[in-house]
């Protein structure tokens, strides 16, 4: 789907840079849950459905998923400059933070309190991922395959990863392949995209 | 490190980049083999520290590769501090650009092609078909992170699991700023809630004796 002509969107590359900086600095243990929170809910730059589509593509392509998403989203909004701005925003501040923390740890600061604080923040990250996951699961109610089929496929993917320990490419090929083929059959040839 | 070694570092990251299907963490075993086992540019503990620190600090997980490159550069050649710092920046740049460039070009090209063919039946089937997988991956990420943090390992320490549950509800049902949640989680952890509850559990055990 293409970007909606109306509604909020980043005005320029600088705004893209700061938006992605802001979401990157909230992502402890990965940025997956925060992207949905920031881009869909706080800024309204995309809908849950658009987010799922963008992320599906970013996930299938090689490379860090969130970097792929930043590049594709940034490019669509403001061309190559936008792509670079979004990627730079995603990486710059977290990289400086990481180097700072790494330097401190090298000096021998091994504080159990800091470790415990990080564990507490990690527990919050679990909640961010789970909360965003629940909202996106509910967004599947309007999926083309119908709520039951779409949520069952999501459940299969979850079980495959957590219970069977299948690698992601296998999940994408198996559950994703089945799902895509099913949607393909439901789409009539020549039908206009909704929205 | 010789110039040939730097080139090898670049080649390694450039060739791994297109293989990173599923994200940067999938490259960890292969990077470990090359950096630690094959070339011995990093020690086992240093590689583990890169992974742990990148997980513990904000930002995308791919930054563990940048930190590994930084560390390789930092100890490449003994010398004055400034020279070591410059080599560290060189190592970081080679690693990060190397691992991102091929996959990023591919992502931009794929995104461009898809924008050109938005009505293509296969394109729309792919975009809508992948949605359930994305949801599954996100829920799995929550579960796997909870498992790696051992949130539910010890029933006598309910605080970490409670933080996760409260955060889930806050993210799902409210629009509150995530930084407040993260800060609160960090404070509760730092103020020893986990440890205090551990001690509490221990005392309970003693009471049973």
GROMACS .gro file of C-alpha atoms in nm:
model
  404
    1UNK     CA    1   0.000   0.000   0.000
    2UNK     CA    2   0.120   0.350  -0.064
    3UNK     CA    3   0.148   0.631   0.189
    4UNK     CA    4  -0.182   0.803   0.259
    5UNK     CA    5  -0.196   1.143   0.097
    6UNK     CA    6  -0.354   1.288   0.408
    7UNK     CA    7  -0.279   1.242   0.775
    8UNK     CA    8   0.041   1.309   0.966
    9UNK     CA    9   0.374   1.229   0.805
   10UNK     CA   10   0.735   1.341   0.854
   11UNK     CA   11   0.784   1.688   0.705
   12UNK     CA   12   1.153   1.651   0.625
   13UNK     CA   13   1.463   1.436   0.670
   14UNK     CA   14   1.547   1.606   0.999
   15UNK     CA   15   1.214   1.505   1.150
   16UNK     CA   16   1.276   1.147   1.032
   17UNK     CA   17   1.618   1.150   1.198
   18UNK     CA   18   1.483   1.261   1.534
   19UNK     CA   19   1.179   1.033   1.522
   20UNK     CA   20   1.398   0.728   1.467
   21UNK     CA   21   1.650   0.850   1.728
   22UNK     CA   22   1.368   0.883   1.976
   23UNK     CA   23   1.232   0.535   1.916
   24UNK     CA   24   1.579   0.377   1.905
   25UNK     CA   25   1.666   0.517   2.249
   26UNK     CA   26   1.358   0.346   2.395
   27UNK     CA   27   1.441   0.004   2.252
   28UNK     CA   28   1.618  -0.204   2.516
   29UNK     CA   29   1.681  -0.555   2.388
   30UNK     CA   30   1.555  -0.472   2.039
   31UNK     CA   31   1.342  -0.202   1.882
   32UNK     CA   32   1.057  -0.416   1.743
   33UNK     CA   33   0.787  -0.322   1.994
   34UNK     CA   34   0.881   0.044   2.010
   35UNK     CA   35   0.848   0.105   1.635
   36UNK     CA   36   0.478   0.021   1.644
   37UNK     CA   37   0.428   0.241   1.950
   38UNK     CA   38   0.608   0.542   1.805
   39UNK     CA   39   0.520   0.535   1.435
   40UNK     CA   40   0.163   0.402   1.460
   41UNK     CA   41   0.031   0.529   1.791
   42UNK     CA   42   0.225   0.836   1.895
   43UNK     CA   43   0.291   0.994   1.556
   44UNK     CA   44   0.019   0.830   1.346
   45UNK     CA   45   0.255   0.807   1.049
   46UNK     CA   46   0.116   0.464   0.954
   47UNK     CA   47  -0.174   0.236   1.047
   48UNK     CA   48  -0.135  -0.101   1.217
   49UNK     CA   49  -0.207  -0.269   0.883
   50UNK     CA   50   0.057  -0.062   0.702
   51UNK     CA   51   0.303  -0.137   0.981
   52UNK     CA   52   0.243  -0.513   0.945
   53UNK     CA   53   0.297  -0.491   0.569
   54UNK     CA   54   0.615  -0.283   0.598
   55UNK     CA   55   0.753  -0.504   0.869
   56UNK     CA   56   0.672  -0.823   0.679
   57UNK     CA   57   0.888  -0.704   0.393
   58UNK     CA   58   1.167  -0.579   0.624
   59UNK     CA   59   1.170  -0.919   0.791
   60UNK     CA   60   1.199  -1.126   0.476
   61UNK     CA   61   1.486  -0.919   0.337
   62UNK     CA   62   1.833  -0.988   0.478
   63UNK     CA   63   1.977  -0.738   0.722
   64UNK     CA   64   1.865  -0.594   1.055
   65UNK     CA   65   1.485  -0.573   1.026
   66UNK     CA   66   1.444  -0.235   1.185
   67UNK     CA   67   1.721  -0.087   0.966
   68UNK     CA   68   1.543  -0.218   0.657
   69UNK     CA   69   1.217  -0.067   0.778
   70UNK     CA   70   1.382   0.270   0.845
   71UNK     CA   71   1.543   0.270   0.501
   72UNK     CA   72   1.225   0.178   0.314
   73UNK     CA   73   1.003   0.413   0.514
   74UNK     CA   74   1.251   0.701   0.496
   75UNK     CA   75   1.297   0.656   0.122
   76UNK     CA   76   0.923   0.652   0.059
   77UNK     CA   77   0.879   0.976   0.252
   78UNK     CA   78   1.182   1.179   0.142
   79UNK     CA   79   1.387   0.977  -0.107
   80UNK     CA   80   1.750   0.872  -0.048
   81UNK     CA   81   1.802   1.159   0.197
   82UNK     CA   82   1.508   1.037   0.401
   83UNK     CA   83   1.639   0.680   0.398
   84UNK     CA   84   1.983   0.788   0.521
   85UNK     CA   85   1.831   1.021   0.782
   86UNK     CA   86   1.610   0.748   0.926
   87UNK     CA   87   1.896   0.495   0.937
   88UNK     CA   88   2.136   0.747   1.089
   89UNK     CA   89   1.876   0.840   1.350
   90UNK     CA   90   1.831   0.475   1.438
   91UNK     CA   91   2.205   0.414   1.486
   92UNK     CA   92   2.382   0.735   1.596
   93UNK     CA   93   2.269   0.797   1.954
   94UNK     CA   94   2.244   0.427   2.053
   95UNK     CA   95   2.594   0.371   1.912
   96UNK     CA   96   2.738   0.657   2.120
   97UNK     CA   97   2.558   0.523   2.427
   98UNK     CA   98   2.689   0.172   2.366
   99UNK     CA   99   3.050   0.291   2.326
  100UNK     CA  100   3.019   0.494   2.644
  101UNK     CA  101   2.882   0.199   2.841
  102UNK     CA  102   3.141  -0.036   2.690
  103UNK     CA  103   3.421   0.202   2.795
  104UNK     CA  104   3.288   0.219   3.149
  105UNK     CA  105   3.265  -0.160   3.173
  106UNK     CA  106   3.621  -0.186   3.044
  107UNK     CA  107   3.730   0.024   3.342
  108UNK     CA  108   3.608  -0.255   3.563
  109UNK     CA  109   3.277  -0.121   3.684
  110UNK     CA  110   3.090  -0.438   3.765
  111UNK     CA  111   2.802  -0.327   3.981
  112UNK     CA  112   2.531  -0.573   4.075
  113UNK     CA  113   2.292  -0.280   4.111
  114UNK     CA  114   2.346  -0.181   3.746
  115UNK     CA  115   2.289  -0.541   3.638
  116UNK     CA  116   1.967  -0.553   3.842
  117UNK     CA  117   1.851  -0.225   3.689
  118UNK     CA  118   1.911  -0.363   3.340
  119UNK     CA  119   1.710  -0.671   3.432
  120UNK     CA  120   1.422  -0.451   3.543
  121UNK     CA  121   1.437  -0.264   3.212
  122UNK     CA  122   1.450  -0.595   3.028
  123UNK     CA  123   1.128  -0.699   3.202
  124UNK     CA  124   0.964  -0.379   3.073
  125UNK     CA  125   1.087  -0.462   2.721
  126UNK     CA  126   0.909  -0.797   2.746
  127UNK     CA  127   0.592  -0.601   2.824
  128UNK     CA  128   0.647  -0.359   2.534
  129UNK     CA  129   0.683  -0.649   2.292
  130UNK     CA  130   0.386  -0.838   2.436
  131UNK     CA  131   0.162  -0.529   2.446
  132UNK     CA  132   0.243  -0.433   2.086
  133UNK     CA  133   0.201  -0.798   1.985
  134UNK     CA  134  -0.147  -0.814   2.141
  135UNK     CA  135  -0.254  -0.494   1.963
  136UNK     CA  136  -0.128  -0.619   1.628
  137UNK     CA  137  -0.294  -0.955   1.689
  138UNK     CA  138  -0.623  -0.770   1.739
  139UNK     CA  139  -0.553  -0.569   1.422
  140UNK     CA  140  -0.564  -0.902   1.234
  141UNK     CA  141  -0.944  -0.896   1.286
  142UNK     CA  142  -0.969  -0.693   0.966
  143UNK     CA  143  -0.730  -0.921   0.775
  144UNK     CA  144  -0.824  -1.038   0.429
  145UNK     CA  145  -0.832  -1.404   0.540
  146UNK     CA  146  -1.072  -1.327   0.825
  147UNK     CA  147  -0.995  -1.304   1.196
  148UNK     CA  148  -0.992  -1.674   1.273
  149UNK     CA  149  -0.761  -1.781   0.991
  150UNK     CA  150  -0.520  -1.488   1.034
  151UNK     CA  151  -0.493  -1.534   1.411
  152UNK     CA  152  -0.447  -1.909   1.371
  153UNK     CA  153  -0.158  -1.847   1.131
  154UNK     CA  154  -0.006  -1.601   1.380
  155UNK     CA  155  -0.044  -1.865   1.653
  156UNK     CA  156   0.125  -2.126   1.434
  157UNK     CA  157   0.419  -1.890   1.375
  158UNK     CA  158   0.446  -1.821   1.748
  159UNK     CA  159   0.438  -2.190   1.841
  160UNK     CA  160   0.688  -2.274   1.567
  161UNK     CA  161   0.939  -2.024   1.703
  162UNK     CA  162   0.893  -2.064   2.079
  163UNK     CA  163   0.796  -2.429   2.115
  164UNK     CA  164   0.954  -2.605   1.817
  165UNK     CA  165   1.259  -2.370   1.807
  166UNK     CA  166   1.232  -2.347   1.428
  167UNK     CA  167   1.461  -2.089   1.262
  168UNK     CA  168   1.294  -1.778   1.123
  169UNK     CA  169   1.354  -1.863   0.753
  170UNK     CA  170   1.161  -2.188   0.806
  171UNK     CA  171   0.870  -1.997   0.964
  172UNK     CA  172   0.870  -1.740   0.685
  173UNK     CA  173   0.879  -2.010   0.417
  174UNK     CA  174   0.627  -2.238   0.590
  175UNK     CA  175   0.364  -2.024   0.761
  176UNK     CA  176   0.440  -1.715   0.549
  177UNK     CA  177   0.432  -1.912   0.225
  178UNK     CA  178   0.101  -2.075   0.313
  179UNK     CA  179  -0.047  -1.742   0.418
  180UNK     CA  180   0.072  -1.556   0.105
  181UNK     CA  181  -0.057  -1.830  -0.126
  182UNK     CA  182  -0.394  -1.820   0.052
  183UNK     CA  183  -0.421  -1.439   0.021
  184UNK     CA  184  -0.316  -1.468  -0.344
  185UNK     CA  185  -0.606  -1.703  -0.410
  186UNK     CA  186  -0.849  -1.465  -0.235
  187UNK     CA  187  -0.736  -1.163  -0.438
  188UNK     CA  188  -0.917  -1.137  -0.767
  189UNK     CA  189  -0.693  -1.058  -1.063
  190UNK     CA  190  -0.703  -0.691  -1.151
  191UNK     CA  191  -0.876  -0.599  -0.826
  192UNK     CA  192  -0.782  -0.252  -0.698
  193UNK     CA  193  -0.604  -0.232  -0.366
  194UNK     CA  194  -0.835  -0.129  -0.085
  195UNK     CA  195  -0.779   0.212   0.070
  196UNK     CA  196   4.673  -0.609   1.223
  197UNK     CA  197   4.809  -0.585   0.871
  198UNK     CA  198   4.625  -0.409   0.586
  199UNK     CA  199   4.533  -0.756   0.461
  200UNK     CA  200   4.364  -0.823   0.796
  201UNK     CA  201   4.155  -0.506   0.767
  202UNK     CA  202   4.050  -0.608   0.417
  203UNK     CA  203   3.960  -0.952   0.548
  204UNK     CA  204   3.748  -0.786   0.821
  205UNK     CA  205   3.565  -0.588   0.554
  206UNK     CA  206   3.521  -0.893   0.329
  207UNK     CA  207   3.384  -1.094   0.620
  208UNK     CA  208   3.114  -0.839   0.701
  209UNK     CA  209   3.023  -0.773   0.338
  210UNK     CA  210   2.971  -1.144   0.271
  211UNK     CA  211   2.773  -1.203   0.593
  212UNK     CA  212   2.534  -0.912   0.527
  213UNK     CA  213   2.318  -1.077   0.256
  214UNK     CA  214   2.289  -1.388   0.475
  215UNK     CA  215   2.132  -1.204   0.769
  216UNK     CA  216   1.777  -1.320   0.704
  217UNK     CA  217   1.587  -1.275   1.029
  218UNK     CA  218   1.807  -0.997   1.159
  219UNK     CA  219   2.155  -0.930   1.289
  220UNK     CA  220   2.135  -1.182   1.574
  221UNK     CA  221   2.127  -1.470   1.325
  222UNK     CA  222   2.485  -1.377   1.229
  223UNK     CA  223   2.618  -1.423   1.583
  224UNK     CA  224   2.731  -1.787   1.543
  225UNK     CA  225   2.909  -1.717   1.214
  226UNK     CA  226   3.074  -1.397   1.344
  227UNK     CA  227   3.183  -1.585   1.654
  228UNK     CA  228   3.344  -1.852   1.438
  229UNK     CA  229   3.532  -1.596   1.228
  230UNK     CA  230   3.631  -1.335   1.491
  231UNK     CA  231   3.701  -1.561   1.789
  232UNK     CA  232   3.787  -1.909   1.659
  233UNK     CA  233   3.939  -1.850   1.317
  234UNK     CA  234   4.124  -1.517   1.353
  235UNK     CA  235   4.139  -1.480   1.733
  236UNK     CA  236   4.079  -1.106   1.698
  237UNK     CA  237   3.847  -1.122   1.999
  238UNK     CA  238   3.844  -1.342   2.307
  239UNK     CA  239   3.542  -1.553   2.391
  240UNK     CA  240   3.458  -1.322   2.684
  241UNK     CA  241   3.489  -1.010   2.468
  242UNK     CA  242   3.249  -1.146   2.208
  243UNK     CA  243   2.996  -1.238   2.477
  244UNK     CA  244   3.035  -0.891   2.632
  245UNK     CA  245   2.957  -0.730   2.294
  246UNK     CA  246   2.634  -0.931   2.269
  247UNK     CA  247   2.530  -0.862   2.627
  248UNK     CA  248   2.607  -0.489   2.626
  249UNK     CA  249   2.427  -0.432   2.296
  250UNK     CA  250   2.122  -0.612   2.436
  251UNK     CA  251   2.132  -0.412   2.757
  252UNK     CA  252   2.164  -0.069   2.597
  253UNK     CA  253   1.898   0.097   2.382
  254UNK     CA  254   1.898   0.062   2.005
  255UNK     CA  255   1.890  -0.205   1.736
  256UNK     CA  256   2.069  -0.531   1.811
  257UNK     CA  257   2.294  -0.491   1.505
  258UNK     CA  258   2.510  -0.260   1.717
  259UNK     CA  259   2.676  -0.562   1.878
  260UNK     CA  260   2.855  -0.604   1.544
  261UNK     CA  261   2.969  -0.240   1.558
  262UNK     CA  262   3.098  -0.292   1.911
  263UNK     CA  263   3.282  -0.608   1.804
  264UNK     CA  264   3.450  -0.411   1.521
  265UNK     CA  265   3.538  -0.135   1.768
  266UNK     CA  266   3.697  -0.386   2.006
  267UNK     CA  267   3.891  -0.556   1.725
  268UNK     CA  268   4.031  -0.216   1.624
  269UNK     CA  269   4.104  -0.110   1.980
  270UNK     CA  270   4.343  -0.396   2.041
  271UNK     CA  271   4.466  -0.432   1.681
  272UNK     CA  272   4.807  -0.277   1.745
  273UNK     CA  273   4.958  -0.165   2.075
  274UNK     CA  274   5.037   0.206   2.066
  275UNK     CA  275   4.945   0.549   2.200
  276UNK     CA  276   4.587   0.606   2.310
  277UNK     CA  277   4.497   0.832   2.017
  278UNK     CA  278   4.618   0.577   1.763
  279UNK     CA  279   4.420   0.302   1.932
  280UNK     CA  280   4.109   0.519   1.934
  281UNK     CA  281   4.145   0.589   1.562
  282UNK     CA  282   4.188   0.219   1.488
  283UNK     CA  283   3.883   0.144   1.701
  284UNK     CA  284   3.679   0.389   1.492
  285UNK     CA  285   3.819   0.225   1.177
  286UNK     CA  286   3.719  -0.121   1.301
  287UNK     CA  287   3.372   0.001   1.396
  288UNK     CA  288   3.320   0.171   1.059
  289UNK     CA  289   3.437  -0.132   0.861
  290UNK     CA  290   3.213  -0.367   1.058
  291UNK     CA  291   2.899  -0.152   1.054
  292UNK     CA  292   2.925  -0.033   0.692
  293UNK     CA  293   3.023  -0.381   0.579
  294UNK     CA  294   2.732  -0.555   0.747
  295UNK     CA  295   2.476  -0.291   0.649
  296UNK     CA  296   2.571  -0.188   0.295
  297UNK     CA  297   2.470  -0.496   0.089
  298UNK     CA  298   2.148  -0.560   0.282
  299UNK     CA  299   2.054  -0.190   0.275
  300UNK     CA  300   2.102  -0.162  -0.102
  301UNK     CA  301   1.884  -0.470  -0.141
  302UNK     CA  302   1.615  -0.325   0.089
  303UNK     CA  303   1.611   0.006  -0.100
  304UNK     CA  304   1.594  -0.174  -0.436
  305UNK     CA  305   1.315  -0.406  -0.317
  306UNK     CA  306   1.121  -0.116  -0.166
  307UNK     CA  307   1.159   0.080  -0.488
  308UNK     CA  308   1.041  -0.210  -0.703
  309UNK     CA  309   0.740  -0.271  -0.480
  310UNK     CA  310   0.639   0.095  -0.494
  311UNK     CA  311   0.649   0.074  -0.873
  312UNK     CA  312   0.415  -0.225  -0.875
  313UNK     CA  313   0.168  -0.161  -0.591
  314UNK     CA  314  -0.123  -0.321  -0.775
  315UNK     CA  315   0.065  -0.638  -0.867
  316UNK     CA  316  -0.135  -0.933  -0.732
  317UNK     CA  317   0.173  -1.114  -0.604
  318UNK     CA  318   0.301  -0.802  -0.427
  319UNK     CA  319  -0.027  -0.749  -0.245
  320UNK     CA  320  -0.055  -1.117  -0.159
  321UNK     CA  321   0.295  -1.108  -0.014
  322UNK     CA  322   0.241  -0.790   0.191
  323UNK     CA  323  -0.091  -0.903   0.337
  324UNK     CA  324   0.016  -1.266   0.368
  325UNK     CA  325   0.317  -1.184   0.585
  326UNK     CA  326   0.110  -0.995   0.844
  327UNK     CA  327   0.028  -1.301   1.062
  328UNK     CA  328   0.395  -1.404   1.060
  329UNK     CA  329   0.496  -1.058   1.182
  330UNK     CA  330   0.250  -1.080   1.470
  331UNK     CA  331   0.380  -1.428   1.555
  332UNK     CA  332   0.739  -1.307   1.554
  333UNK     CA  333   0.659  -1.018   1.785
  334UNK     CA  334   0.478  -1.238   2.038
  335UNK     CA  335   0.763  -1.492   2.016
  336UNK     CA  336   1.021  -1.217   2.076
  337UNK     CA  337   0.841  -1.127   2.400
  338UNK     CA  338   0.836  -1.491   2.509
  339UNK     CA  339   1.199  -1.560   2.418
  340UNK     CA  340   1.320  -1.245   2.594
  341UNK     CA  341   1.120  -1.336   2.905
  342UNK     CA  342   1.278  -1.681   2.895
  343UNK     CA  343   1.633  -1.548   2.850
  344UNK     CA  344   1.580  -1.310   3.145
  345UNK     CA  345   1.447  -1.601   3.355
  346UNK     CA  346   1.147  -1.388   3.449
  347UNK     CA  347   0.936  -1.680   3.561
  348UNK     CA  348   1.212  -1.912   3.678
  349UNK     CA  349   1.163  -1.859   4.051
  350UNK     CA  350   0.807  -1.837   4.190
  351UNK     CA  351   0.944  -1.681   4.510
  352UNK     CA  352   1.055  -1.379   4.302
  353UNK     CA  353   0.733  -1.250   4.144
  354UNK     CA  354   0.856  -0.893   4.088
  355UNK     CA  355   1.025  -0.935   3.746
  356UNK     CA  356   0.725  -1.121   3.607
  357UNK     CA  357   0.491  -0.862   3.762
  358UNK     CA  358   0.685  -0.580   3.593
  359UNK     CA  359   0.646  -0.756   3.259
  360UNK     CA  360   0.272  -0.810   3.310
  361UNK     CA  361   0.209  -0.451   3.423
  362UNK     CA  362   0.411  -0.319   3.126
  363UNK     CA  363   0.212  -0.538   2.889
  364UNK     CA  364  -0.114  -0.395   3.021
  365UNK     CA  365   0.022  -0.038   3.017
  366UNK     CA  366   0.136  -0.071   2.654
  367UNK     CA  367  -0.183  -0.245   2.546
  368UNK     CA  368  -0.442  -0.036   2.729
  369UNK     CA  369  -0.280   0.309   2.778
  370UNK     CA  370  -0.087   0.561   2.575
  371UNK     CA  371   0.169   0.635   2.844
  372UNK     CA  372   0.524   0.722   2.745
  373UNK     CA  373   0.746   0.413   2.732
  374UNK     CA  374   1.040   0.597   2.890
  375UNK     CA  375   0.845   0.623   3.217
  376UNK     CA  376   0.793   0.247   3.212
  377UNK     CA  377   1.157   0.174   3.133
  378UNK     CA  378   1.274   0.416   3.402
  379UNK     CA  379   1.039   0.262   3.657
  380UNK     CA  380   1.156  -0.089   3.566
  381UNK     CA  381   1.519   0.017   3.605
  382UNK     CA  382   1.453   0.183   3.942
  383UNK     CA  383   1.262  -0.113   4.082
  384UNK     CA  384   1.546  -0.338   3.970
  385UNK     CA  385   1.823  -0.111   4.103
  386UNK     CA  386   1.655  -0.061   4.439
  387UNK     CA  387   1.699  -0.429   4.493
  388UNK     CA  388   1.341  -0.543   4.458
  389UNK     CA  389   1.464  -0.858   4.287
  390UNK     CA  390   1.731  -0.914   4.550
  391UNK     CA  391   1.497  -0.824   4.838
  392UNK     CA  392   1.239  -1.068   4.715
  393UNK     CA  393   1.516  -1.326   4.675
  394UNK     CA  394   1.613  -1.272   5.040
  395UNK     CA  395   1.248  -1.288   5.137
  396UNK     CA  396   1.216  -1.619   4.957
  397UNK     CA  397   1.528  -1.740   5.133
  398UNK     CA  398   1.388  -1.645   5.474
  399UNK     CA  399   1.070  -1.830   5.389
  400UNK     CA  400   1.283  -2.134   5.318
  401UNK     CA  401   1.453  -2.101   5.656
  402UNK     CA  402   1.115  -2.073   5.827
  403UNK     CA  403   1.024  -2.410   5.683
  404UNK     CA  404   1.322  -2.580   5.841
   0.00000   0.00000   0.00000
